[in-house]
PDB file of C-alpha atoms in Angstrom:
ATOM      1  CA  UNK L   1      -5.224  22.159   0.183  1.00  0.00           C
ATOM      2  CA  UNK L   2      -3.975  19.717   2.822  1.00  0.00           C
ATOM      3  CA  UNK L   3      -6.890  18.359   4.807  1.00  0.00           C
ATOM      4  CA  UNK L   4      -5.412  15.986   6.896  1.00  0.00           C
ATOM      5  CA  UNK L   5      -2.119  15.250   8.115  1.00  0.00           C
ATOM      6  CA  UNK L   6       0.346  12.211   9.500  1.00  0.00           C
ATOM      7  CA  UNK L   7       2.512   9.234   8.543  1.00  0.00           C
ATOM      8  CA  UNK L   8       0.133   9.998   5.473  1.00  0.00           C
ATOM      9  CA  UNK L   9      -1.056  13.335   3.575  1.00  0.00           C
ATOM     10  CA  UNK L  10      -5.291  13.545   2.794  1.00  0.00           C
ATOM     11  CA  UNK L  11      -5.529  16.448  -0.168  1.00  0.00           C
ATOM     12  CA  UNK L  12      -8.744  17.629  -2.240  1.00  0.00           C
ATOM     13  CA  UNK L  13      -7.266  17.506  -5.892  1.00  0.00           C
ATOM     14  CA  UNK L  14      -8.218  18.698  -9.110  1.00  0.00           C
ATOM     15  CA  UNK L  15      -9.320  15.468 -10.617  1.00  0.00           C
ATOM     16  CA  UNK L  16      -7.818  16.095 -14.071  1.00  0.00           C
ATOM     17  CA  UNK L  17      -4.305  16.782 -12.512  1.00  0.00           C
ATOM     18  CA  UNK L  18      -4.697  14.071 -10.246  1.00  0.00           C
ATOM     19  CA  UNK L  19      -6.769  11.756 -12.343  1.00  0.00           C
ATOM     20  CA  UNK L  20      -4.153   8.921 -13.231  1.00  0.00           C
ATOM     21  CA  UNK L  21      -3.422   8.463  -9.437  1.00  0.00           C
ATOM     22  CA  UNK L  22      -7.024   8.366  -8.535  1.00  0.00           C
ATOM     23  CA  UNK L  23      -7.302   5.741 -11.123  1.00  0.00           C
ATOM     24  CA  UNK L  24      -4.435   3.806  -9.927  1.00  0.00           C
ATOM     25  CA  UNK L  25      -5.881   2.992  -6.944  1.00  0.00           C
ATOM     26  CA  UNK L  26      -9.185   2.889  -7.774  1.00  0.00           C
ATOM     27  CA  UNK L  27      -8.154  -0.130 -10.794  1.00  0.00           C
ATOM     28  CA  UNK L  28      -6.256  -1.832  -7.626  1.00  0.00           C
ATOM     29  CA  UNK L  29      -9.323  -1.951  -4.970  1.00  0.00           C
ATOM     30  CA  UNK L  30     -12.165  -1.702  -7.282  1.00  0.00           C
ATOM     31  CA  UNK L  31     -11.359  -3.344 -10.498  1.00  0.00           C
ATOM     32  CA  UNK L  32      -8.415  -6.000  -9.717  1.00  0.00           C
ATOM     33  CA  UNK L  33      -9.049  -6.868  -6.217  1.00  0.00           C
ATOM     34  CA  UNK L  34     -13.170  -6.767  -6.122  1.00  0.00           C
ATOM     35  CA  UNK L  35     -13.642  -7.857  -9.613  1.00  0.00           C
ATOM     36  CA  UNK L  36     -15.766  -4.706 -10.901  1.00  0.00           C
ATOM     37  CA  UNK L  37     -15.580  -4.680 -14.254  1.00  0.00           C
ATOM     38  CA  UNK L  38     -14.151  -1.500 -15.216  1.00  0.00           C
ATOM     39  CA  UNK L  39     -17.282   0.161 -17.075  1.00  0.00           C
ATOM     40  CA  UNK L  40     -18.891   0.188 -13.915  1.00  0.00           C
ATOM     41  CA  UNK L  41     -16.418   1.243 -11.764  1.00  0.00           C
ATOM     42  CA  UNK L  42     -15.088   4.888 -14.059  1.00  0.00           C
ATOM     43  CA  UNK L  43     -18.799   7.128 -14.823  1.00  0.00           C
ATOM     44  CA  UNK L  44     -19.925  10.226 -16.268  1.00  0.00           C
ATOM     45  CA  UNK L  45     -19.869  11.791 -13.047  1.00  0.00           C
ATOM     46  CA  UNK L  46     -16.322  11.805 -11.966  1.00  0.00           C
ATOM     47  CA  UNK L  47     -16.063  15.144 -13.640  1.00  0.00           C
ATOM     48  CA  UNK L  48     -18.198  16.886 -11.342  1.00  0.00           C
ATOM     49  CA  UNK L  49     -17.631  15.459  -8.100  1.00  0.00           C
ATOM     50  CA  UNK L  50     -15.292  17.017  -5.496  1.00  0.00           C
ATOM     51  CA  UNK L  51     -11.959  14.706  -5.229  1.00  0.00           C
ATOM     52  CA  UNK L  52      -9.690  13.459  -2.045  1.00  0.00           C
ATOM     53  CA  UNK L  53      -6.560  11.719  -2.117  1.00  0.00           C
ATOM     54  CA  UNK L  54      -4.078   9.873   0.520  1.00  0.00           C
ATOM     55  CA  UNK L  55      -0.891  10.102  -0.170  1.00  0.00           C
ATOM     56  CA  UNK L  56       2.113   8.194   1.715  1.00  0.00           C
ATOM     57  CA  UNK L  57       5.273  10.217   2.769  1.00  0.00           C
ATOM     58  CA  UNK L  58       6.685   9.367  -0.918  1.00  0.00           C
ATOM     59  CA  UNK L  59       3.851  10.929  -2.207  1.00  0.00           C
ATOM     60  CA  UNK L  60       2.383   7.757  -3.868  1.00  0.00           C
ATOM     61  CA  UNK L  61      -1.275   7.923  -3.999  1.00  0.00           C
ATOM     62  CA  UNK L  62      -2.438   5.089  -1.201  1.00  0.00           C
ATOM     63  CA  UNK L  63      -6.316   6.197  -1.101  1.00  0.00           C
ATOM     64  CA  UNK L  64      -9.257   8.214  -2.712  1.00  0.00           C
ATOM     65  CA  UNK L  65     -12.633   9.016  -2.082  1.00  0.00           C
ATOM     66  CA  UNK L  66     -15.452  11.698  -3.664  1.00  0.00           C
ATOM     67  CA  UNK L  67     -18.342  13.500  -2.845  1.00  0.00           C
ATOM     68  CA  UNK L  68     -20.655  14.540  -5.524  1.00  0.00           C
ATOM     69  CA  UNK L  69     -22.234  17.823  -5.646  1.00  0.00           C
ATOM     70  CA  UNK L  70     -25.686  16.307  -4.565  1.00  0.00           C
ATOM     71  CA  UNK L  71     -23.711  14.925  -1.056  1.00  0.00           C
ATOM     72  CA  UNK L  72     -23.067  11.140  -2.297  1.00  0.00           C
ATOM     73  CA  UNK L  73     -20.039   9.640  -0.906  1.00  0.00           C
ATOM     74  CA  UNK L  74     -18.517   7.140  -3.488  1.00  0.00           C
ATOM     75  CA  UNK L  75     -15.523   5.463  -4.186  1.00  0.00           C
ATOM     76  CA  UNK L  76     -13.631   4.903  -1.000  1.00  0.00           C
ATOM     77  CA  UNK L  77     -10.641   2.935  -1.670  1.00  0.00           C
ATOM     78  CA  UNK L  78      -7.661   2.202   0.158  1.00  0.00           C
ATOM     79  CA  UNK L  79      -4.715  -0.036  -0.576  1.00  0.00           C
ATOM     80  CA  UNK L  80      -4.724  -3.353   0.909  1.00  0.00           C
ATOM     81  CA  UNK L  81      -1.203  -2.571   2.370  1.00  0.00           C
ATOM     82  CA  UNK L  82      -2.527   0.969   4.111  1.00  0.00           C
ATOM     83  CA  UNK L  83      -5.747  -0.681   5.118  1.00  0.00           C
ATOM     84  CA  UNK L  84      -6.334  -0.334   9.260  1.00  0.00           C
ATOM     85  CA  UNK L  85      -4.112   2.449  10.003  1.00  0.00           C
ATOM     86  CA  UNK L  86      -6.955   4.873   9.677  1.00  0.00           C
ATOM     87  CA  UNK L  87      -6.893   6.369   6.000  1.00  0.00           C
ATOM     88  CA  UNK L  88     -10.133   5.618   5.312  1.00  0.00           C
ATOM     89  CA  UNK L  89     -11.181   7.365   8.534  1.00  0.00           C
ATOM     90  CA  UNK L  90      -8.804  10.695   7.550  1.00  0.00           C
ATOM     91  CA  UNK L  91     -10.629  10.560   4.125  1.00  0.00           C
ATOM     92  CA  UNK L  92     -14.121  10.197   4.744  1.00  0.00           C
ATOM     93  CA  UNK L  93     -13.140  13.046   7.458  1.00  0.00           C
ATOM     94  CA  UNK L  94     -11.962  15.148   4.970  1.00  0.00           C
ATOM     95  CA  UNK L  95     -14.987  15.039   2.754  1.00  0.00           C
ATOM     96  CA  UNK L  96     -17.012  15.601   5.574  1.00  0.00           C
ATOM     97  CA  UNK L  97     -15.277  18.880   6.101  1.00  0.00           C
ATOM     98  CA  UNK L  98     -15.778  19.537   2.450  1.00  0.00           C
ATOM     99  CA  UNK L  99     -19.361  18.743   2.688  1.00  0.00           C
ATOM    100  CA  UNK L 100     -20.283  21.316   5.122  1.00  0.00           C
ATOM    101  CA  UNK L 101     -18.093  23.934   3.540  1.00  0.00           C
ATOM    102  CA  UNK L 102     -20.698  23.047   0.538  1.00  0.00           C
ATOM    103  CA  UNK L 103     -23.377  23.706   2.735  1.00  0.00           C
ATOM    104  CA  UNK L 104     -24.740  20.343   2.635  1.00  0.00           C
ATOM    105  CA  UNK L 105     -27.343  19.178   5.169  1.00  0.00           C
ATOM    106  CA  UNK L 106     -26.636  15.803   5.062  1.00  0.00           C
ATOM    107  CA  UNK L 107     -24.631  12.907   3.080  1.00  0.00           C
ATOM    108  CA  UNK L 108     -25.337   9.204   1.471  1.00  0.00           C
ATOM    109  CA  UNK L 109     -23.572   6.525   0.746  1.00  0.00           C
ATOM    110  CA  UNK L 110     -24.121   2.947  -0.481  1.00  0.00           C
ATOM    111  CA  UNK L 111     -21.640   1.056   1.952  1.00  0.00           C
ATOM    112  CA  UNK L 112     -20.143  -2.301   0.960  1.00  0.00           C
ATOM    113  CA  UNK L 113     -21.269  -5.295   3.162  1.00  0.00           C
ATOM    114  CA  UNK L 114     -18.021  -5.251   4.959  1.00  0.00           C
ATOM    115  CA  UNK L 115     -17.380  -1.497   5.543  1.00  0.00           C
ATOM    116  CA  UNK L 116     -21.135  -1.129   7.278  1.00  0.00           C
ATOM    117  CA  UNK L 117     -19.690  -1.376  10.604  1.00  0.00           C
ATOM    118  CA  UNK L 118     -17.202   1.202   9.885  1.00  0.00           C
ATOM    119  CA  UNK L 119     -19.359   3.481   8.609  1.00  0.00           C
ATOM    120  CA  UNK L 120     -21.289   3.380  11.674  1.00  0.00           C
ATOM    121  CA  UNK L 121     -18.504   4.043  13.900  1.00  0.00           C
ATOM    122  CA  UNK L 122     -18.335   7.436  12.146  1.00  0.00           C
ATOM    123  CA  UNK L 123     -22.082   7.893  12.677  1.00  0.00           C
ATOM    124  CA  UNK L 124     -23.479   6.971   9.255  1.00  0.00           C
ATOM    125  CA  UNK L 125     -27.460   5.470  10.056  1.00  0.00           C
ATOM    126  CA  UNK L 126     -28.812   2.377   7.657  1.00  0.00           C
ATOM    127  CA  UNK L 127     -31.493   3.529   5.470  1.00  0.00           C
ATOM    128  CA  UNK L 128     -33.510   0.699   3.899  1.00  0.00           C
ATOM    129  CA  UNK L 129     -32.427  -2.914   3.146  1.00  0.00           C
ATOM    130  CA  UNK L 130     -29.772  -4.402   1.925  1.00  0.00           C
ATOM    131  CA  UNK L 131     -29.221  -4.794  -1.877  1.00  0.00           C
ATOM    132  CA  UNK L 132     -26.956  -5.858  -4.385  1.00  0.00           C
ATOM    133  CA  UNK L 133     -24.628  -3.515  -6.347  1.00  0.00           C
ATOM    134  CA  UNK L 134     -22.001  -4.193  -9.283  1.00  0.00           C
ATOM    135  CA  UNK L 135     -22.011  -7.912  -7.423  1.00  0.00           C
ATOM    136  CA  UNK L 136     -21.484  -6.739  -3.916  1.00  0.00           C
ATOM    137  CA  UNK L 137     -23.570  -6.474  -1.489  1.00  0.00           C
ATOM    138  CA  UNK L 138     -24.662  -2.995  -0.042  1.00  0.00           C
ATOM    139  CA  UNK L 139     -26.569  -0.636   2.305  1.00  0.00           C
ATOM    140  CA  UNK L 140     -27.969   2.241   1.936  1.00  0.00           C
ATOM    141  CA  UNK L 141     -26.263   5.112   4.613  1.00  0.00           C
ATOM    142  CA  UNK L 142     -27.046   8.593   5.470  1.00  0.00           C
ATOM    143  CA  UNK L 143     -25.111  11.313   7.962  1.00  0.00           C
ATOM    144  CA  UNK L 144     -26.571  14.152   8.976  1.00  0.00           C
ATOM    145  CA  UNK L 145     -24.144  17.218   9.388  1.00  0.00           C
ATOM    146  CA  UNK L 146     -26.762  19.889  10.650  1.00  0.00           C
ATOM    147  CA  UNK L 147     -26.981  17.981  13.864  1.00  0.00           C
ATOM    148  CA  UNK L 148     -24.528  15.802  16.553  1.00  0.00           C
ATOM    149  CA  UNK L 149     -24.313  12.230  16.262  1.00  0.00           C
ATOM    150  CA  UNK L 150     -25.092  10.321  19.128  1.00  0.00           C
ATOM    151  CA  UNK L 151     -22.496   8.178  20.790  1.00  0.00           C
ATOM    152  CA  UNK L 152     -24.839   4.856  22.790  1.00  0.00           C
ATOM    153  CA  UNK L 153     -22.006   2.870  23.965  1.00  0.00           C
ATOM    154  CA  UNK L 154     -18.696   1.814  24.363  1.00  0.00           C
ATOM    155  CA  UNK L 155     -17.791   0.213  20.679  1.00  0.00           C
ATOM    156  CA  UNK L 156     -19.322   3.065  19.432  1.00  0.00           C
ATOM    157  CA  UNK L 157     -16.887   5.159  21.690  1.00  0.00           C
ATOM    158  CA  UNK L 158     -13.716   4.084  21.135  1.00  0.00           C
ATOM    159  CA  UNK L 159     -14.432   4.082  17.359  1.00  0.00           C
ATOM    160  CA  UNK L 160     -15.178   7.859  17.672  1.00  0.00           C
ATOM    161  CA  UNK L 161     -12.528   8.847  19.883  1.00  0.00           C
ATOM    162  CA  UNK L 162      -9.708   6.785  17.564  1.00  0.00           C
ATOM    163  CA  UNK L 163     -10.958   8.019  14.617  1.00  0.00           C
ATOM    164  CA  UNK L 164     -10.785  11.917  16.232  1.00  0.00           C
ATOM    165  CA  UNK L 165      -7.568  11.208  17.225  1.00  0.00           C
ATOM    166  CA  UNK L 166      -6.764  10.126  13.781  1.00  0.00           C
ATOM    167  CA  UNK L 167      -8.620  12.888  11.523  1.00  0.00           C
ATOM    168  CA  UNK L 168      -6.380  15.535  14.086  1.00  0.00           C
ATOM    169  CA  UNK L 169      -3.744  18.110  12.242  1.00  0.00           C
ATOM    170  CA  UNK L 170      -1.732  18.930  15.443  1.00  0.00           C
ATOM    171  CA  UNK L 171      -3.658  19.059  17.966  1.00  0.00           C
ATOM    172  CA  UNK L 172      -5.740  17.546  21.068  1.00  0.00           C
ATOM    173  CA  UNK L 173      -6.818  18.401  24.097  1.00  0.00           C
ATOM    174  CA  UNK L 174      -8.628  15.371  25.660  1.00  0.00           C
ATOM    175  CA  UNK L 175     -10.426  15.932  29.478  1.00  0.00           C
ATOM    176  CA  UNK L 176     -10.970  12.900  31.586  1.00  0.00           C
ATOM    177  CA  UNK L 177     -11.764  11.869  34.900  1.00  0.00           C
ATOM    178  CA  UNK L 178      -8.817   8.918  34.937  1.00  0.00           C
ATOM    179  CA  UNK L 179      -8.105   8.454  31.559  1.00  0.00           C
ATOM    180  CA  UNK L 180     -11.602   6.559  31.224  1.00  0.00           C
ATOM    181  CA  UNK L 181     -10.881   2.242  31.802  1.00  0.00           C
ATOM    182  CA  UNK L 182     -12.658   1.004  28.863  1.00  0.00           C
ATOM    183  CA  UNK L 183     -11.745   3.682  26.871  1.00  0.00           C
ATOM    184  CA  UNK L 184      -7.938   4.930  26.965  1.00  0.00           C
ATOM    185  CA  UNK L 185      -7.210   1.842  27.772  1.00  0.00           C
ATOM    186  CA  UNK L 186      -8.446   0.213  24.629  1.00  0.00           C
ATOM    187  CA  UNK L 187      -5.663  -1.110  21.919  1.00  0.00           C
ATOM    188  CA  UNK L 188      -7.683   1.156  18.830  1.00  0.00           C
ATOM    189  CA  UNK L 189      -7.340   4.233  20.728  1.00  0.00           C
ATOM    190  CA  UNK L 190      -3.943   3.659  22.344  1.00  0.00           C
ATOM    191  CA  UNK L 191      -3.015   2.970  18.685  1.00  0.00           C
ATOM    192  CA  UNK L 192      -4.152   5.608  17.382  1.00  0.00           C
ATOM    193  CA  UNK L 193      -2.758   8.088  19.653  1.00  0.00           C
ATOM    194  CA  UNK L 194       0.897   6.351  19.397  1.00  0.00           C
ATOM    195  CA  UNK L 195       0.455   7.310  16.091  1.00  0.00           C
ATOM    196  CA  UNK L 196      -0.613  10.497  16.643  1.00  0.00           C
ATOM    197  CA  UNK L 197       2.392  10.998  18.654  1.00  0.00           C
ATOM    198  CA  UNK L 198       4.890   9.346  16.430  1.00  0.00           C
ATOM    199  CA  UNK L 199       3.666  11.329  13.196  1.00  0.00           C
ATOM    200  CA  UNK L 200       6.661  13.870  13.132  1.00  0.00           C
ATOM    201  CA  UNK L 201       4.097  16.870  12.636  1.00  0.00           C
ATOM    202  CA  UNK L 202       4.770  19.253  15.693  1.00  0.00           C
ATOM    203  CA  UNK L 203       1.785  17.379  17.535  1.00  0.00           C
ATOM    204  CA  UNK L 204       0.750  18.487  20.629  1.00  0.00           C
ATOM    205  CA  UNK L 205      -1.661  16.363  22.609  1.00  0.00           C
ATOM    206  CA  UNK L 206      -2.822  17.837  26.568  1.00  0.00           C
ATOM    207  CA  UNK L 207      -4.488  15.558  28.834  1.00  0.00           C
ATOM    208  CA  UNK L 208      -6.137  17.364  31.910  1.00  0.00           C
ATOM    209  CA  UNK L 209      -7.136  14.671  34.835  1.00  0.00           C
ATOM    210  CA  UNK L 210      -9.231  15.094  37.610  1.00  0.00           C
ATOM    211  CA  UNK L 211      -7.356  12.060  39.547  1.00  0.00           C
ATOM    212  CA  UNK L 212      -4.363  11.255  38.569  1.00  0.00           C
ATOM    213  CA  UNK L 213      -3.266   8.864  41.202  1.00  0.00           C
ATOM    214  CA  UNK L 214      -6.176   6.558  39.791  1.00  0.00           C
ATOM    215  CA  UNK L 215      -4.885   6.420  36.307  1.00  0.00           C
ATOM    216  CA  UNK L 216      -1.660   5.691  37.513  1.00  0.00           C
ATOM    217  CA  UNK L 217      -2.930   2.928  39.922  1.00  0.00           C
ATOM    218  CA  UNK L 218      -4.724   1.423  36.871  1.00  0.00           C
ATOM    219  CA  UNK L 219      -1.443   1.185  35.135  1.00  0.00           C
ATOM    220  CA  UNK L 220      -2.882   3.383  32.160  1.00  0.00           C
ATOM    221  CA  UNK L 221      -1.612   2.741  28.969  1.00  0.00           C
ATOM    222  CA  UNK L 222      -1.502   6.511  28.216  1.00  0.00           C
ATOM    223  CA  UNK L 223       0.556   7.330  30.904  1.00  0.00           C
ATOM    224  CA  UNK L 224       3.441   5.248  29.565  1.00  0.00           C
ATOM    225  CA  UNK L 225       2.720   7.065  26.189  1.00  0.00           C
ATOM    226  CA  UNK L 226       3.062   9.799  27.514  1.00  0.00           C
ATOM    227  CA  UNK L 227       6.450   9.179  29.180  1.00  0.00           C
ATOM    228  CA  UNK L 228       8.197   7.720  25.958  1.00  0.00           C
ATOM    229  CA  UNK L 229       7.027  10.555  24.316  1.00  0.00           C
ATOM    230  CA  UNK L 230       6.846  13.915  26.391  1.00  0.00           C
ATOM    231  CA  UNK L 231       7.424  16.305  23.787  1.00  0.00           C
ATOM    232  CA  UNK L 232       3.870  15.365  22.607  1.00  0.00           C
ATOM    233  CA  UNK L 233       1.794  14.343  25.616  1.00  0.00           C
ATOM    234  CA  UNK L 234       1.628  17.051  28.474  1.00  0.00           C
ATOM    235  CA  UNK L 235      -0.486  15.521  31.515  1.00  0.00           C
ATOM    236  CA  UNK L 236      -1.790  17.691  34.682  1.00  0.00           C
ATOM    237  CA  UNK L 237      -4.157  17.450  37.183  1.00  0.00           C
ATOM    238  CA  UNK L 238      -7.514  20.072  38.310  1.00  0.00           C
ATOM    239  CA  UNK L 239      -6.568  21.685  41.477  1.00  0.00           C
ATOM    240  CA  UNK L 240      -9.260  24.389  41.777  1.00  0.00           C
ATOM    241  CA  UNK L 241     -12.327  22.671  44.083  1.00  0.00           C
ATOM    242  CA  UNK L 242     -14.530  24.130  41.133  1.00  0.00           C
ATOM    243  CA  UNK L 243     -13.076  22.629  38.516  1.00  0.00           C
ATOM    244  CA  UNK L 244     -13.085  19.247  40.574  1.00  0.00           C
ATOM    245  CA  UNK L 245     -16.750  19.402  40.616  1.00  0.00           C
ATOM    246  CA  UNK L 246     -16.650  19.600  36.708  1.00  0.00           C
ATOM    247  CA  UNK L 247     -19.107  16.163  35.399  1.00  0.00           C
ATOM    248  CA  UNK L 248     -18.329  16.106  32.042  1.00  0.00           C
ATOM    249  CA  UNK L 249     -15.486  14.448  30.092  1.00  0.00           C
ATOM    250  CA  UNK L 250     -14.374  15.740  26.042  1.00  0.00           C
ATOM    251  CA  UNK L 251     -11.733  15.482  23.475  1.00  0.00           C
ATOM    252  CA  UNK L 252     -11.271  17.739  21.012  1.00  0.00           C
ATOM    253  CA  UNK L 253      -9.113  18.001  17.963  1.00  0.00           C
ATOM    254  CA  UNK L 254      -8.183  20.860  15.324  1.00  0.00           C
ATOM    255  CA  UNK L 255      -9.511  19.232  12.885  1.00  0.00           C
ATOM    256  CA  UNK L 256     -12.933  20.109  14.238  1.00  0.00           C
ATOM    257  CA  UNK L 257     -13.937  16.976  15.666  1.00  0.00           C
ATOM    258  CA  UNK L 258     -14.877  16.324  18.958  1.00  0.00           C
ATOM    259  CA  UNK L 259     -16.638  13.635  21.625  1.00  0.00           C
ATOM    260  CA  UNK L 260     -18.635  15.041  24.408  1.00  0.00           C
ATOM    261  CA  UNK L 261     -20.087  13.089  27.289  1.00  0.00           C
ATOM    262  CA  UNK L 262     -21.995  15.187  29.951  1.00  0.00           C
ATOM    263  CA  UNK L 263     -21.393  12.522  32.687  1.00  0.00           C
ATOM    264  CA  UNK L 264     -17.752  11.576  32.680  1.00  0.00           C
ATOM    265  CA  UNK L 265     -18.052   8.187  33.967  1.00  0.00           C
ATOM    266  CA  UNK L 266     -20.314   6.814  31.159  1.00  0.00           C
ATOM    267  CA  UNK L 267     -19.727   6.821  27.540  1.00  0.00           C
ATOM    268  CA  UNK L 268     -23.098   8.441  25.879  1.00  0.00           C
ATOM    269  CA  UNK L 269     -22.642  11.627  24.879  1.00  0.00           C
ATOM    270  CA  UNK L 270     -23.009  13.354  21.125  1.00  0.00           C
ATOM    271  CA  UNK L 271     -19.891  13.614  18.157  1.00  0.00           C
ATOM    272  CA  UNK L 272     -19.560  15.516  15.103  1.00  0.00           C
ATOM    273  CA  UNK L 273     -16.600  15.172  12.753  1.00  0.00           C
ATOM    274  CA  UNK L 274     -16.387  19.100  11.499  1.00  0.00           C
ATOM    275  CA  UNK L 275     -17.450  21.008  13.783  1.00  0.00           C
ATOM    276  CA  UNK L 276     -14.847  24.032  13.963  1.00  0.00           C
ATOM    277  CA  UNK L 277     -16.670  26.324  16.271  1.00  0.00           C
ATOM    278  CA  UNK L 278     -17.990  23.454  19.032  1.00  0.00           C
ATOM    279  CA  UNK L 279     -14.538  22.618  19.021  1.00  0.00           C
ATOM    280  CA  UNK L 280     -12.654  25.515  19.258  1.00  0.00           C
ATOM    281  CA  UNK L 281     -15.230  26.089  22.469  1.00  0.00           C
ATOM    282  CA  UNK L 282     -14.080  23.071  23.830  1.00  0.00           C
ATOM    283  CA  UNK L 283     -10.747  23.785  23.588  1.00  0.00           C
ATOM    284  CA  UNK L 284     -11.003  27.181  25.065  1.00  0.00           C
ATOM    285  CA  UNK L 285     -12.665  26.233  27.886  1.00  0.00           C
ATOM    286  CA  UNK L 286     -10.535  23.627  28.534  1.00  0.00           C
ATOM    287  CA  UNK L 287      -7.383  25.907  28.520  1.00  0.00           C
ATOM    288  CA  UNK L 288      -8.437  28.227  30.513  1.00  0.00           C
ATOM    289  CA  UNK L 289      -8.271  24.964  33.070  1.00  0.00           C
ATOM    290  CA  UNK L 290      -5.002  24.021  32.383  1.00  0.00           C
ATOM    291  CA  UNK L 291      -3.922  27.695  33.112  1.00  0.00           C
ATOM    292  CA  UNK L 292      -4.327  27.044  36.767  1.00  0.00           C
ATOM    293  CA  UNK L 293      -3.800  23.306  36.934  1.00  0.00           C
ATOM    294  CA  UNK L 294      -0.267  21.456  37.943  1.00  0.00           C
ATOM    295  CA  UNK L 295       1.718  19.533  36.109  1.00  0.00           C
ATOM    296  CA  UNK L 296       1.532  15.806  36.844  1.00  0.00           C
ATOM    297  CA  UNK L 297       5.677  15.837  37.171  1.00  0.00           C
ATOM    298  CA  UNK L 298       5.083  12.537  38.987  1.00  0.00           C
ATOM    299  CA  UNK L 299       4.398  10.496  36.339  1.00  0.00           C
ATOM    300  CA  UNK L 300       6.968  11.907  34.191  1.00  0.00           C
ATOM    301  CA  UNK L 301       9.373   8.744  35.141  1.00  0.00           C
ATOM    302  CA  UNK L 302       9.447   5.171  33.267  1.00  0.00           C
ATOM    303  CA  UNK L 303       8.119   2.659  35.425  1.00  0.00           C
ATOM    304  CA  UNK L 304       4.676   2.647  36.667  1.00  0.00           C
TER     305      UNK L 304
END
């Protein structure tokens, strides 16, 4: 079962088939790299925990991560060389997914010193202090999946929308006043969605704008993404006074992730990471919008 795809696959294996490539990578991050010694780092519960694994397009294994069946997240690793171009984000996705299809209320995690921050991007909450674990230091995280995950401000933003855009299969559908300054503007997202757009999957990413003469005027980065690569990125613009009166701003992927802010100009609003049914709504409703909208042919030509 593919669970994520891109310049990189994200599949939930059968750890005995896959068990030498988990291991590979795992002996690279965990045991050369960080120095675990290796009785730490392999356990008695490997057996019984649900298995993902990141593959690059010559199907080498690149990442893994698990979930045991009591909702721990453990053993994310990701090659050094693969690191920052949002594997770890399509894996922990993945056993998110996997986690509610358990039925799971909530996960935990013990997240190294260095990887707190990215945890909390993805909505994971400190519980307790700090403390020290096979030498490294650690914190204790939880996510809760029967509820959203509020989004305060604009780190926290950009983090979840780049790490939507990354978890999508083939599709996005992203509503915005003027392609949010602060937000589409910002190098992790615009990153993230040239990758999006450069993955060679059939990708299809639709931008509806309530003013598009403003995002133009601000020289948005999108909008030249979206003319070096129009077979992905379809822009238009709301004509219909109602649906100019619309406050809110969303994206929403296939994946089942989604960022919703009920004022459009700020960037609170709440995030979940699997949420199939609040984002097929979403989407639906934002469709039915870009039935009756017009296509922004005017910044379909290079040269802002």
């Amino acid at each position: 079962m593919t669970i994520a795809t891109g310049p990189f696959q994200v599949l939930a294996v059968d750890y005995t088939a896959a068990l030498d490539d988990l291991r590979a990578v795992r002996e690279a991050v965990f045991v050369q790299e960080q120095q675990v010694p290796r009785e730490l780092e392999r356990d008695d519960l490997d057996p019984r925990c649900r298995h993902v694994l990141a593959r690059d397009p010559a199907g080498i294994a690149i990442g893994t991560a698990r979930l045991s069946p009591e909702g721990r997240i453990g053993r994310m690793a990701v090659l050094a060389g693969w690191r920052a171009h949002g594997v770890g984000s399509a894996l922990l996705h993945a056993l998110l997914r996997l986690a509610r299809e358990d039925g799971l209320r909530q996960v935990t995690l013990h997240a190294q010193a260095g990887a707190i921050e990215f945890y909390r991007a993805h909505g994971f909450t400190p519980v307790g202090e700090r403390f020290v674990e096979a030498g490294i230091e650690h914190l204790a995280m939880r996510f809760r999946l029967d509820r959203p995950v509020a989004v305060e401000d604009r780190a926290a933003a950009v983090a979840t929308t780049a790490a939507i855009v990354l978890a999508a299969r083939r599709r996005l559908w992203i509503y915005s006043r003027e392609l949010d300054p602060g937000l589409y503007d910002q190098p992790r997202v615009v990153e993230a969605l040239r990758r999006f757009g450069t993955a060679g999957v059939g990708g299809e990413a639709r931008i509806l704008l309530q003013d598009a003469a403003a995002a133009q005027r601000a020289h948005a980065p999108l909008i030249g993404l979206a003319q070096r690569l129009p077979s992905v990125f379809a822009l238009r613009e709301v004509e219909d006074p109602v649906d100019r009166t619309y406050p809110s701003a969303f994206i929403a992927s296939d994946a089942g992730g989604y960022y919703f802010r009920s004022l459009g100009h700020r960037f609170d609003g709440e995030t979940e990471s699997a949420a199939r049914a609040r984002a097929r709504q979403l989407s639906g409703a934002f469709d039915q919008v870009w039935e009756r909208s017009r296509p922004c042919s005017e910044l379909r030509a290079l040269g802002l």
